[in-house]
Amino acid sequence: KNQVEQSPQSLIILEGKNCTLQCNYTVSPFSNLRWYKQDTGRGPVSLTIMTFSENTKSNGRYTATLDADTKQSSLHITASQLSDSASYICVVSEGGGNKLTFGTGTQLKVEL
Amino acid sequence: SQTIHQWPATLVQPVGSPLSLECTVEGTSNPNLYWYRQAAGRGLQLLFYSVGIGQISSEVPQNLSASRPQDRQFILSSKKLLLSDSGFYLCAWGSWGYGYTFGSGTRLTVV
């Protein structure tokens, strides 16, 4: 069964600090992996998308890594801001691209 | 550019009443369309997806149905809502090579 597991489930950090969120998956065949940011009560917004051949991709203060051999991905947030408080969801797409498997997300809270 | 519209944003419906949520996409043709549900404290669950007009695949047996009457229109329906249908519903469109974009969501509360 295809699964995506994220850790930690929740995280509280101080503004300005860095943090790293983890995603492990068992989806096969693998097509691509996305990280989304979802503000409370809103739809998810894409941060990065990575295919099999990519192992690092950045989007501003967000840097995602992918190790296709170990089936692990991470999302690193640098110099966190209060507006980074949200749920971060890892989503893996199967080989045909039509089906997505979602992680349950990491709830990040950035405090002063 | 591609945009996705989903409405209404919030909805409160009594048990046993019908439901119709609508989603439309602009700026693309023949998109793959999806309906997801997100229950409180849980991840997104795929309900239906469609690869073309009139083509609907159901992922989870439930009290809901979906239809795609036009290329860029996707509708989520129910004849009689249950309390367990409460949740946050998200429409999304995706196309190989373009990624996936989500609508702003509909908060449904069945009372």
Coordinates of C-alpha atoms in Angstrom, one line a residue, chain B residues 53-109:
Chain B
I53 CA -15.8 14.7 -19.7
G54 CA -18.1 12.1 -18.3
Q55 CA -15.2 10.0 -16.9
I56 CA -15.3 9.7 -13.2
S57 CA -13.3 7.4 -11.0
S58 CA -14.2 6.9 -7.4
E59 CA -11.6 6.1 -4.8
V60 CA -13.7 5.6 -1.7
P61 CA -17.2 4.2 -1.5
Q62 CA -19.4 6.9 0.1
N63 CA -22.5 9.0 0.1
L64 CA -21.1 11.4 -2.5
S65 CA -20.9 11.4 -6.3
A66 CA -19.1 13.5 -8.9
S67 CA -19.9 14.6 -12.4
R68 CA -18.0 16.4 -15.1
P69 CA -20.5 17.9 -17.5
Q70 CA -17.9 20.1 -19.3
D71 CA -14.2 19.9 -19.8
R72 CA -13.4 22.4 -17.1
Q73 CA -16.2 21.9 -14.7
F74 CA -16.2 19.3 -11.9
I75 CA -19.2 18.9 -9.5
L76 CA -19.4 17.1 -6.2
S77 CA -22.9 16.1 -5.1
S78 CA -24.9 14.2 -2.6
K79 CA -28.6 13.4 -2.6
K80 CA -28.8 13.2 1.2
L81 CA -26.0 14.5 3.5
L82 CA -24.8 12.6 6.5
L83 CA -23.2 14.1 9.6
S84 CA -20.0 12.3 8.6
D85 CA -19.9 14.3 5.4
S86 CA -18.7 17.3 7.3
G87 CA -15.2 18.4 6.3
F88 CA -13.1 20.5 4.2
Y89 CA -13.5 19.8 0.5
L90 CA -10.8 20.7 -2.0
C91 CA -10.9 20.6 -5.8
A92 CA -7.7 20.3 -7.7
W93 CA -6.6 20.2 -11.3
G94 CA -3.4 18.6 -12.6
S95 CA -1.7 17.9 -15.8
W96 CA 1.4 15.9 -16.4
G97 CA 4.3 18.4 -16.6
Y98 CA 2.3 21.2 -15.1
G99 CA 1.9 20.0 -11.5
Y100 CA -1.3 20.2 -9.4
T101 CA -3.1 23.3 -8.2
F102 CA -5.8 23.3 -5.5
G103 CA -8.9 25.5 -5.1
S104 CA -9.4 27.5 -2.0
G105 CA -11.6 24.8 -0.4
T106 CA -15.2 24.6 0.9
R107 CA -15.9 24.1 4.6
L108 CA -19.0 21.9 4.8
T109 CA -20.8 21.5 8.1

